[in-house]
Amino acid sequence: MRRRLAIGTVMAATMLPLVAQAQTINCAVPRSIERPRPDVPSASEPQRDVPIGGYTLALTWAPEFCHSHARDASSRMECGSGNRFGFTLHGLWPDGVGKDWPQYCAAAPLLPEKLLRQHLCSTPSAQLLQHEWSKHGTCMHTTPEAYFARSTGMYGKLKFPDMDALSRGPVTAGKLADAIAAVNPGLPASAIRVTKNAKGWLDELWLCLDKQYAYTRCRVGTGGVPGNTAIKIWRGPGAGSSARSSGGSYSRRSYSRSSYSRHY
């Protein structure tokens, strides 16, 4: 029987930013980190500079991601080396006014190592950090430092319910959204979209924001499963239960807006 996830007491590694410490179960940044590759637009992912209508704060459930990707070299920091996460920060995405969203709005040089290190315990992949800035951050008329400070700042304020308890009984997307809203004043359940993978396991949370970065009701047809959809929650090995904040991972898959398949 597949194990479901229990969230452990927060035990952040030394020398980590406080915002990351609030979200990790255990995280240590290695002395040597991967050098990201340039992330540029393509025929399938073209440059698109369109007006911004709001934002999405995306979080990934690391235990499920690591169950499928633990052997990937790119996942070594997140899924190995003694590190453990609950929800990690995938990214902060500008949404469009209509069906299209802005992406790859300007050229993006490689991020400096110092900046990468500051955020690896929130988003545990240097390449993902580069991707999020190149595809999404460049459309927000700001600097990489300000972009990541905003996204990790919002992420660091989030708290999560006892995922261990939720994983042990029947749970729907709506019940999970209600449980998260209950421990986060100002975050209504209507602002939370839940995604699952093809096998029915919890994949990501997409939190809806208005243009002033306040949580707001998600628009119809912008992703996530219906509230009555059954969700299974994978539990990683050896974590203890806690209602405190906890970190997670990013899903390196693609989703589209109407069928929760937006390209990350």
PDB file of C-alpha atoms in Angstrom:
ATOM      1  CA  MET A   1       0.000   0.000   0.000  1.00  0.00           C
ATOM      2  CA  ARG A   2       1.378   3.406  -0.875  1.00  0.00           C
ATOM      3  CA  ARG A   3       2.437   5.490   2.063  1.00  0.00           C
ATOM      4  CA  ARG A   4       0.900   8.914   2.552  1.00  0.00           C
ATOM      5  CA  LEU A   5       2.690  11.959   3.760  1.00  0.00           C
ATOM      6  CA  ALA A   6       3.010  13.225   7.311  1.00  0.00           C
ATOM      7  CA  ILE A   7       4.392  16.694   7.886  1.00  0.00           C
ATOM      8  CA  GLY A   8       7.148  16.903  10.450  1.00  0.00           C
ATOM      9  CA  THR A   9       8.232  19.478  12.968  1.00  0.00           C
ATOM     10  CA  VAL A  10      10.131  22.246  11.266  1.00  0.00           C
ATOM     11  CA  MET A  11      13.880  21.611  11.557  1.00  0.00           C
ATOM     12  CA  ALA A  12      15.616  24.077   9.267  1.00  0.00           C
ATOM     13  CA  ALA A  13      19.305  23.799   8.557  1.00  0.00           C
ATOM     14  CA  THR A  14      21.635  26.485   9.827  1.00  0.00           C
ATOM     15  CA  MET A  15      22.391  29.656   7.880  1.00  0.00           C
ATOM     16  CA  LEU A  16      19.072  29.633   5.980  1.00  0.00           C
ATOM     17  CA  PRO A  17      16.815  32.643   5.461  1.00  0.00           C
ATOM     18  CA  LEU A  18      13.985  32.788   8.014  1.00  0.00           C
ATOM     19  CA  VAL A  19      11.374  32.628   5.280  1.00  0.00           C
ATOM     20  CA  ALA A  20      12.797  29.296   4.125  1.00  0.00           C
ATOM     21  CA  GLN A  21      13.135  28.005   7.668  1.00  0.00           C
ATOM     22  CA  ALA A  22       9.412  28.484   8.137  1.00  0.00           C
ATOM     23  CA  GLN A  23       8.699  26.158   5.204  1.00  0.00           C
ATOM     24  CA  THR A  24      11.237  23.327   5.286  1.00  0.00           C
ATOM     25  CA  ILE A  25      11.278  20.138   7.295  1.00  0.00           C
ATOM     26  CA  ASN A  26      14.999  19.744   6.742  1.00  0.00           C
ATOM     27  CA  CYS A  27      17.135  21.598   4.198  1.00  0.00           C
ATOM     28  CA  ALA A  28      20.845  22.130   3.709  1.00  0.00           C
ATOM     29  CA  VAL A  29      22.220  23.862   0.621  1.00  0.00           C
ATOM     30  CA  PRO A  30      25.229  21.930  -0.749  1.00  0.00           C
ATOM     31  CA  ARG A  31      28.578  23.615  -1.157  1.00  0.00           C
ATOM     32  CA  SER A  32      28.405  23.105  -4.889  1.00  0.00           C
ATOM     33  CA  ILE A  33      25.123  23.841  -6.664  1.00  0.00           C
ATOM     34  CA  GLU A  34      24.075  23.209 -10.232  1.00  0.00           C
ATOM     35  CA  ARG A  35      24.805  25.931 -12.740  1.00  0.00           C
ATOM     36  CA  PRO A  36      21.504  26.785 -14.443  1.00  0.00           C
ATOM     37  CA  ARG A  37      21.182  26.792 -18.200  1.00  0.00           C
ATOM     38  CA  PRO A  38      19.647  29.705 -20.103  1.00  0.00           C
ATOM     39  CA  ASP A  39      15.861  29.429 -20.337  1.00  0.00           C
ATOM     40  CA  VAL A  40      14.554  31.034 -23.506  1.00  0.00           C
ATOM     41  CA  PRO A  41      11.306  31.143 -25.493  1.00  0.00           C
ATOM     42  CA  SER A  42      10.667  28.557 -28.197  1.00  0.00           C
ATOM     43  CA  ALA A  43       8.116  27.726 -30.878  1.00  0.00           C
ATOM     44  CA  SER A  44       5.992  25.881 -28.317  1.00  0.00           C
ATOM     45  CA  GLU A  45       6.633  28.435 -25.553  1.00  0.00           C
ATOM     46  CA  PRO A  46       6.785  31.796 -27.387  1.00  0.00           C
ATOM     47  CA  GLN A  47       7.403  35.243 -26.012  1.00  0.00           C
ATOM     48  CA  ARG A  48       4.063  36.787 -25.053  1.00  0.00           C
ATOM     49  CA  ASP A  49       3.894  40.275 -23.567  1.00  0.00           C
ATOM     50  CA  VAL A  50       0.215  40.773 -22.723  1.00  0.00           C
ATOM     51  CA  PRO A  51      -1.486  42.744 -19.907  1.00  0.00           C
ATOM     52  CA  ILE A  52      -1.483  41.241 -16.419  1.00  0.00           C
ATOM     53  CA  GLY A  53      -4.868  40.522 -14.837  1.00  0.00           C
ATOM     54  CA  GLY A  54      -3.679  38.915 -11.600  1.00  0.00           C
ATOM     55  CA  TYR A  55      -1.223  36.345 -10.295  1.00  0.00           C
ATOM     56  CA  THR A  56      -0.908  32.714  -9.237  1.00  0.00           C
ATOM     57  CA  LEU A  57       1.293  31.532  -6.367  1.00  0.00           C
ATOM     58  CA  ALA A  58       2.071  27.892  -7.164  1.00  0.00           C
ATOM     59  CA  LEU A  59       3.193  25.326  -4.580  1.00  0.00           C
ATOM     60  CA  THR A  60       4.186  21.721  -5.245  1.00  0.00           C
ATOM     61  CA  TRP A  61       3.763  18.738  -2.931  1.00  0.00           C
ATOM     62  CA  ALA A  62       7.326  17.430  -2.650  1.00  0.00           C
ATOM     63  CA  PRO A  63       6.687  13.906  -1.325  1.00  0.00           C
ATOM     64  CA  GLU A  64       4.691  12.963  -4.416  1.00  0.00           C
ATOM     65  CA  PHE A  65       7.202  14.645  -6.725  1.00  0.00           C
ATOM     66  CA  CYS A  66      10.122  12.855  -5.087  1.00  0.00           C
ATOM     67  CA  HIS A  67       8.340   9.524  -5.228  1.00  0.00           C
ATOM     68  CA  SER A  68       8.406   9.793  -9.010  1.00  0.00           C
ATOM     69  CA  HIS A  69      11.651  11.735  -9.511  1.00  0.00           C
ATOM     70  CA  ALA A  70      13.997  10.700  -6.707  1.00  0.00           C
ATOM     71  CA  ARG A  71      16.521   9.239  -9.149  1.00  0.00           C
ATOM     72  CA  ASP A  72      16.662  12.308 -11.378  1.00  0.00           C
ATOM     73  CA  ALA A  73      20.001  14.088 -11.099  1.00  0.00           C
ATOM     74  CA  SER A  74      18.210  17.440 -11.177  1.00  0.00           C
ATOM     75  CA  SER A  75      16.177  16.426  -8.104  1.00  0.00           C
ATOM     76  CA  ARG A  76      19.138  15.467  -5.917  1.00  0.00           C
ATOM     77  CA  MET A  77      18.917  18.442  -3.564  1.00  0.00           C
ATOM     78  CA  GLU A  78      15.167  18.211  -3.162  1.00  0.00           C
ATOM     79  CA  CYS A  79      14.800  14.459  -2.918  1.00  0.00           C
ATOM     80  CA  GLY A  80      18.155  13.338  -1.508  1.00  0.00           C
ATOM     81  CA  SER A  81      21.089  14.407   0.646  1.00  0.00           C
ATOM     82  CA  GLY A  82      18.958  14.226   3.805  1.00  0.00           C
ATOM     83  CA  ASN A  83      16.704  17.098   2.734  1.00  0.00           C
ATOM     84  CA  ARG A  84      12.966  16.806   3.255  1.00  0.00           C
ATOM     85  CA  PHE A  85      10.133  19.080   2.189  1.00  0.00           C
ATOM     86  CA  GLY A  86       6.353  19.258   2.329  1.00  0.00           C
ATOM     87  CA  PHE A  87       5.061  22.062   0.063  1.00  0.00           C
ATOM     88  CA  THR A  88       7.784  23.893  -1.845  1.00  0.00           C
ATOM     89  CA  LEU A  89       7.455  27.092  -3.798  1.00  0.00           C
ATOM     90  CA  HIS A  90       7.049  26.443  -7.509  1.00  0.00           C
ATOM     91  CA  GLY A  91       6.738  30.082  -8.452  1.00  0.00           C
ATOM     92  CA  LEU A  92       4.788  33.313  -8.785  1.00  0.00           C
ATOM     93  CA  TRP A  93       3.103  33.578 -12.185  1.00  0.00           C
ATOM     94  CA  PRO A  94       1.483  36.631 -13.787  1.00  0.00           C
ATOM     95  CA  ASP A  95      -1.911  35.752 -15.262  1.00  0.00           C
ATOM     96  CA  GLY A  96      -3.432  37.409 -18.282  1.00  0.00           C
ATOM     97  CA  VAL A  97      -6.701  39.246 -18.661  1.00  0.00           C
ATOM     98  CA  GLY A  98      -8.010  36.647 -21.118  1.00  0.00           C
ATOM     99  CA  LYS A  99      -7.026  33.080 -21.926  1.00  0.00           C
ATOM    100  CA  ASP A 100      -3.351  33.882 -22.566  1.00  0.00           C
ATOM    101  CA  TRP A 101      -0.795  34.850 -19.934  1.00  0.00           C
ATOM    102  CA  PRO A 102       2.448  36.802 -20.333  1.00  0.00           C
ATOM    103  CA  GLN A 103       5.701  34.875 -20.544  1.00  0.00           C
ATOM    104  CA  TYR A 104       9.343  35.406 -21.555  1.00  0.00           C
ATOM    105  CA  CYS A 105       8.839  39.152 -21.781  1.00  0.00           C
ATOM    106  CA  ALA A 106      12.549  40.073 -21.831  1.00  0.00           C
ATOM    107  CA  ALA A 107      15.987  38.526 -22.104  1.00  0.00           C
ATOM    108  CA  ALA A 108      17.119  36.967 -18.822  1.00  0.00           C
ATOM    109  CA  PRO A 109      20.811  36.569 -17.987  1.00  0.00           C
ATOM    110  CA  LEU A 110      21.787  33.693 -15.702  1.00  0.00           C
ATOM    111  CA  LEU A 111      20.978  34.330 -12.049  1.00  0.00           C
ATOM    112  CA  PRO A 112      23.975  34.879  -9.743  1.00  0.00           C
ATOM    113  CA  GLU A 113      24.908  32.037  -7.403  1.00  0.00           C
ATOM    114  CA  LYS A 114      24.374  34.173  -4.293  1.00  0.00           C
ATOM    115  CA  LEU A 115      20.734  34.792  -5.244  1.00  0.00           C
ATOM    116  CA  LEU A 116      20.178  31.123  -6.062  1.00  0.00           C
ATOM    117  CA  ARG A 117      21.543  30.066  -2.681  1.00  0.00           C
ATOM    118  CA  GLN A 118      19.205  32.459  -0.884  1.00  0.00           C
ATOM    119  CA  HIS A 119      16.142  30.728  -2.330  1.00  0.00           C
ATOM    120  CA  LEU A 120      17.100  27.066  -2.755  1.00  0.00           C
ATOM    121  CA  CYS A 121      15.363  26.018   0.463  1.00  0.00           C
ATOM    122  CA  SER A 122      12.111  27.467  -0.844  1.00  0.00           C
ATOM    123  CA  THR A 123      12.513  26.341  -4.457  1.00  0.00           C
ATOM    124  CA  PRO A 124      15.093  23.513  -4.341  1.00  0.00           C
ATOM    125  CA  SER A 125      16.309  23.639  -7.932  1.00  0.00           C
ATOM    126  CA  ALA A 126      18.629  26.232  -9.459  1.00  0.00           C
ATOM    127  CA  GLN A 127      17.265  25.460 -12.911  1.00  0.00           C
ATOM    128  CA  LEU A 128      13.678  25.989 -11.753  1.00  0.00           C
ATOM    129  CA  LEU A 129      14.629  29.320 -10.199  1.00  0.00           C
ATOM    130  CA  GLN A 130      16.189  30.354 -13.520  1.00  0.00           C
ATOM    131  CA  HIS A 131      13.078  29.184 -15.376  1.00  0.00           C
ATOM    132  CA  GLU A 132      10.657  31.012 -13.086  1.00  0.00           C
ATOM    133  CA  TRP A 133      12.526  34.293 -13.478  1.00  0.00           C
ATOM    134  CA  SER A 134      12.987  33.910 -17.250  1.00  0.00           C
ATOM    135  CA  LYS A 135       9.426  32.862 -18.048  1.00  0.00           C
ATOM    136  CA  HIS A 136       7.407  34.678 -15.402  1.00  0.00           C
ATOM    137  CA  GLY A 137       9.494  37.221 -13.496  1.00  0.00           C
ATOM    138  CA  THR A 138      10.613  39.099 -16.598  1.00  0.00           C
ATOM    139  CA  CYS A 139       6.969  40.026 -17.232  1.00  0.00           C
ATOM    140  CA  MET A 140       6.542  41.689 -13.839  1.00  0.00           C
ATOM    141  CA  HIS A 141       8.685  44.812 -14.456  1.00  0.00           C
ATOM    142  CA  THR A 142      10.997  44.194 -11.498  1.00  0.00           C
ATOM    143  CA  THR A 143      14.418  42.792 -10.635  1.00  0.00           C
ATOM    144  CA  PRO A 144      15.235  39.145  -9.887  1.00  0.00           C
ATOM    145  CA  GLU A 145      15.945  40.103  -6.268  1.00  0.00           C
ATOM    146  CA  ALA A 146      12.562  41.801  -5.845  1.00  0.00           C
ATOM    147  CA  TYR A 147      10.704  39.057  -7.711  1.00  0.00           C
ATOM    148  CA  PHE A 148      12.033  36.274  -5.490  1.00  0.00           C
ATOM    149  CA  ALA A 149      11.702  38.374  -2.341  1.00  0.00           C
ATOM    150  CA  ARG A 150       8.002  38.783  -3.073  1.00  0.00           C
ATOM    151  CA  SER A 151       7.327  35.138  -3.956  1.00  0.00           C
ATOM    152  CA  THR A 152       9.307  33.662  -1.056  1.00  0.00           C
ATOM    153  CA  GLY A 153       7.871  36.290   1.283  1.00  0.00           C
ATOM    154  CA  MET A 154       4.311  35.225   0.442  1.00  0.00           C
ATOM    155  CA  TYR A 155       5.238  31.561   0.585  1.00  0.00           C
ATOM    156  CA  GLY A 156       6.936  31.967   3.956  1.00  0.00           C
ATOM    157  CA  LYS A 157       3.791  33.376   5.559  1.00  0.00           C
ATOM    158  CA  LEU A 158       1.688  30.352   4.660  1.00  0.00           C
ATOM    159  CA  LYS A 159       0.799  27.680   7.193  1.00  0.00           C
ATOM    160  CA  PHE A 160      -0.492  24.217   6.505  1.00  0.00           C
ATOM    161  CA  PRO A 161      -2.849  21.861   8.307  1.00  0.00           C
ATOM    162  CA  ASP A 162      -1.970  18.402   9.624  1.00  0.00           C
ATOM    163  CA  MET A 163      -1.420  16.703   6.285  1.00  0.00           C
ATOM    164  CA  ASP A 164      -0.768  13.395   8.031  1.00  0.00           C
ATOM    165  CA  ALA A 165      -4.288  13.383   9.428  1.00  0.00           C
ATOM    166  CA  LEU A 166      -5.765  14.455   6.103  1.00  0.00           C
ATOM    167  CA  SER A 167      -3.892  11.711   4.271  1.00  0.00           C
ATOM    168  CA  ARG A 168      -5.350   8.976   6.474  1.00  0.00           C
ATOM    169  CA  GLY A 169      -8.985   9.486   5.598  1.00  0.00           C
ATOM    170  CA  PRO A 170     -11.111  10.276   2.569  1.00  0.00           C
ATOM    171  CA  VAL A 171     -10.295  13.783   1.380  1.00  0.00           C
ATOM    172  CA  THR A 172     -11.546  15.870  -1.508  1.00  0.00           C
ATOM    173  CA  ALA A 173      -9.993  18.895  -3.170  1.00  0.00           C
ATOM    174  CA  GLY A 174     -12.599  21.048  -1.425  1.00  0.00           C
ATOM    175  CA  LYS A 175     -11.845  19.580   1.996  1.00  0.00           C
ATOM    176  CA  LEU A 176      -8.125  20.191   1.494  1.00  0.00           C
ATOM    177  CA  ALA A 177      -8.760  23.801   0.409  1.00  0.00           C
ATOM    178  CA  ASP A 178     -10.997  24.336   3.451  1.00  0.00           C
ATOM    179  CA  ALA A 179      -8.325  22.938   5.787  1.00  0.00           C
ATOM    180  CA  ILE A 180      -5.635  25.214   4.338  1.00  0.00           C
ATOM    181  CA  ALA A 181      -7.913  28.262   4.488  1.00  0.00           C
ATOM    182  CA  ALA A 182      -8.723  27.506   8.136  1.00  0.00           C
ATOM    183  CA  VAL A 183      -5.091  27.992   9.224  1.00  0.00           C
ATOM    184  CA  ASN A 184      -4.444  31.011   6.975  1.00  0.00           C
ATOM    185  CA  PRO A 185      -6.635  34.024   7.856  1.00  0.00           C
ATOM    186  CA  GLY A 186      -7.172  36.108   4.739  1.00  0.00           C
ATOM    187  CA  LEU A 187      -6.821  33.137   2.382  1.00  0.00           C
ATOM    188  CA  PRO A 188     -10.329  31.925   1.433  1.00  0.00           C
ATOM    189  CA  ALA A 189     -10.870  28.388   0.154  1.00  0.00           C
ATOM    190  CA  SER A 190     -12.240  29.942  -3.051  1.00  0.00           C
ATOM    191  CA  ALA A 191      -8.712  31.276  -3.770  1.00  0.00           C
ATOM    192  CA  ILE A 192      -7.183  27.777  -3.729  1.00  0.00           C
ATOM    193  CA  ARG A 193      -7.021  25.515  -6.770  1.00  0.00           C
ATOM    194  CA  VAL A 194      -5.915  21.914  -6.193  1.00  0.00           C
ATOM    195  CA  THR A 195      -4.296  19.807  -8.922  1.00  0.00           C
ATOM    196  CA  LYS A 196      -3.669  16.079  -8.963  1.00  0.00           C
ATOM    197  CA  ASN A 197      -1.629  13.817 -11.197  1.00  0.00           C
ATOM    198  CA  ALA A 198      -2.949  11.136 -13.539  1.00  0.00           C
ATOM    199  CA  LYS A 199      -3.067   8.597 -10.706  1.00  0.00           C
ATOM    200  CA  GLY A 200      -5.099  10.839  -8.422  1.00  0.00           C
ATOM    201  CA  TRP A 201      -2.319  11.971  -6.056  1.00  0.00           C
ATOM    202  CA  LEU A 202      -2.006  15.541  -4.820  1.00  0.00           C
ATOM    203  CA  ASP A 203       0.339  17.468  -7.096  1.00  0.00           C
ATOM    204  CA  GLU A 204       0.097  21.236  -6.590  1.00  0.00           C
ATOM    205  CA  LEU A 205      -1.797  24.113  -5.009  1.00  0.00           C
ATOM    206  CA  TRP A 206      -2.405  27.209  -7.116  1.00  0.00           C
ATOM    207  CA  LEU A 207      -3.357  30.265  -5.050  1.00  0.00           C
ATOM    208  CA  CYS A 208      -5.178  33.070  -6.857  1.00  0.00           C
ATOM    209  CA  LEU A 209      -4.111  36.699  -6.359  1.00  0.00           C
ATOM    210  CA  ASP A 210      -5.422  39.996  -7.683  1.00  0.00           C
ATOM    211  CA  LYS A 211      -3.218  42.704  -9.194  1.00  0.00           C
ATOM    212  CA  GLN A 212      -2.376  43.993  -5.706  1.00  0.00           C
ATOM    213  CA  TYR A 213      -1.235  40.492  -4.621  1.00  0.00           C
ATOM    214  CA  ALA A 214      -4.263  39.973  -2.358  1.00  0.00           C
ATOM    215  CA  TYR A 215      -5.884  36.543  -2.339  1.00  0.00           C
ATOM    216  CA  THR A 216      -9.026  36.466  -4.438  1.00  0.00           C
ATOM    217  CA  ARG A 217     -11.609  34.005  -5.742  1.00  0.00           C
ATOM    218  CA  CYS A 218     -10.191  31.976  -8.623  1.00  0.00           C
ATOM    219  CA  ARG A 219     -11.752  32.542 -12.001  1.00  0.00           C
ATOM    220  CA  VAL A 220     -13.681  29.668 -13.556  1.00  0.00           C
ATOM    221  CA  GLY A 221     -11.679  27.681 -16.090  1.00  0.00           C
ATOM    222  CA  THR A 222      -8.230  28.595 -14.771  1.00  0.00           C
ATOM    223  CA  GLY A 223      -7.193  25.134 -13.594  1.00  0.00           C
ATOM    224  CA  GLY A 224      -7.599  22.771 -10.697  1.00  0.00           C
ATOM    225  CA  VAL A 225     -10.024  19.919 -10.108  1.00  0.00           C
ATOM    226  CA  PRO A 226     -13.625  20.338  -8.891  1.00  0.00           C
ATOM    227  CA  GLY A 227     -14.066  20.556  -5.142  1.00  0.00           C
ATOM    228  CA  ASN A 228     -15.749  17.163  -4.898  1.00  0.00           C
ATOM    229  CA  THR A 229     -12.819  15.361  -6.555  1.00  0.00           C
ATOM    230  CA  ALA A 230     -11.189  12.708  -4.367  1.00  0.00           C
ATOM    231  CA  ILE A 231      -7.507  13.401  -3.676  1.00  0.00           C
ATOM    232  CA  LYS A 232      -4.870  10.987  -2.389  1.00  0.00           C
ATOM    233  CA  ILE A 233      -1.950  12.465  -0.409  1.00  0.00           C
ATOM    234  CA  TRP A 234       1.371  10.677  -0.616  1.00  0.00           C
ATOM    235  CA  ARG A 235       3.308  10.422   2.630  1.00  0.00           C
ATOM    236  CA  GLY A 236       7.106  10.427   2.547  1.00  0.00           C
ATOM    237  CA  PRO A 237       9.228   8.308   4.881  1.00  0.00           C
ATOM    238  CA  GLY A 238       9.688   9.052   8.552  1.00  0.00           C
ATOM    239  CA  ALA A 239       8.085  12.460   9.017  1.00  0.00           C
ATOM    240  CA  GLY A 240       6.277  13.460  12.169  1.00  0.00           C
ATOM    241  CA  SER A 241       2.934  15.236  12.262  1.00  0.00           C
ATOM    242  CA  SER A 242       2.574  18.964  12.797  1.00  0.00           C
ATOM    243  CA  ALA A 243       0.095  21.743  12.079  1.00  0.00           C
ATOM    244  CA  ARG A 244       2.937  24.193  11.563  1.00  0.00           C
ATOM    245  CA  SER A 245       4.194  25.498   8.242  1.00  0.00           C
ATOM    246  CA  SER A 246       5.895  23.001   5.989  1.00  0.00           C
ATOM    247  CA  GLY A 247       7.699  23.088   2.658  1.00  0.00           C
ATOM    248  CA  GLY A 248       7.156  21.181  -0.653  1.00  0.00           C
ATOM    249  CA  SER A 249       8.521  20.720  -4.272  1.00  0.00           C
ATOM    250  CA  TYR A 250       8.015  21.723  -7.842  1.00  0.00           C
ATOM    251  CA  SER A 251       6.445  19.605 -10.488  1.00  0.00           C
ATOM    252  CA  ARG A 252       8.432  19.593 -13.725  1.00  0.00           C
ATOM    253  CA  ARG A 253       5.376  18.719 -15.748  1.00  0.00           C
ATOM    254  CA  SER A 254       3.004  20.781 -17.900  1.00  0.00           C
ATOM    255  CA  TYR A 255      -0.645  21.690 -17.292  1.00  0.00           C
ATOM    256  CA  SER A 256      -3.272  23.626 -19.474  1.00  0.00           C
ATOM    257  CA  ARG A 257      -5.540  26.280 -18.042  1.00  0.00           C
ATOM    258  CA  SER A 258      -8.882  24.677 -18.739  1.00  0.00           C
ATOM    259  CA  SER A 259      -7.775  21.153 -17.815  1.00  0.00           C
ATOM    260  CA  TYR A 260      -5.260  22.240 -15.173  1.00  0.00           C
ATOM    261  CA  SER A 261      -2.508  22.074 -17.739  1.00  0.00           C
ATOM    262  CA  ARG A 262      -0.633  25.296 -17.626  1.00  0.00           C
ATOM    263  CA  HIS A 263       2.957  25.247 -18.830  1.00  0.00           C
ATOM    264  CA  TYR A 264       5.216  26.052 -15.886  1.00  0.00           C
TER     265      TYR A 264
END
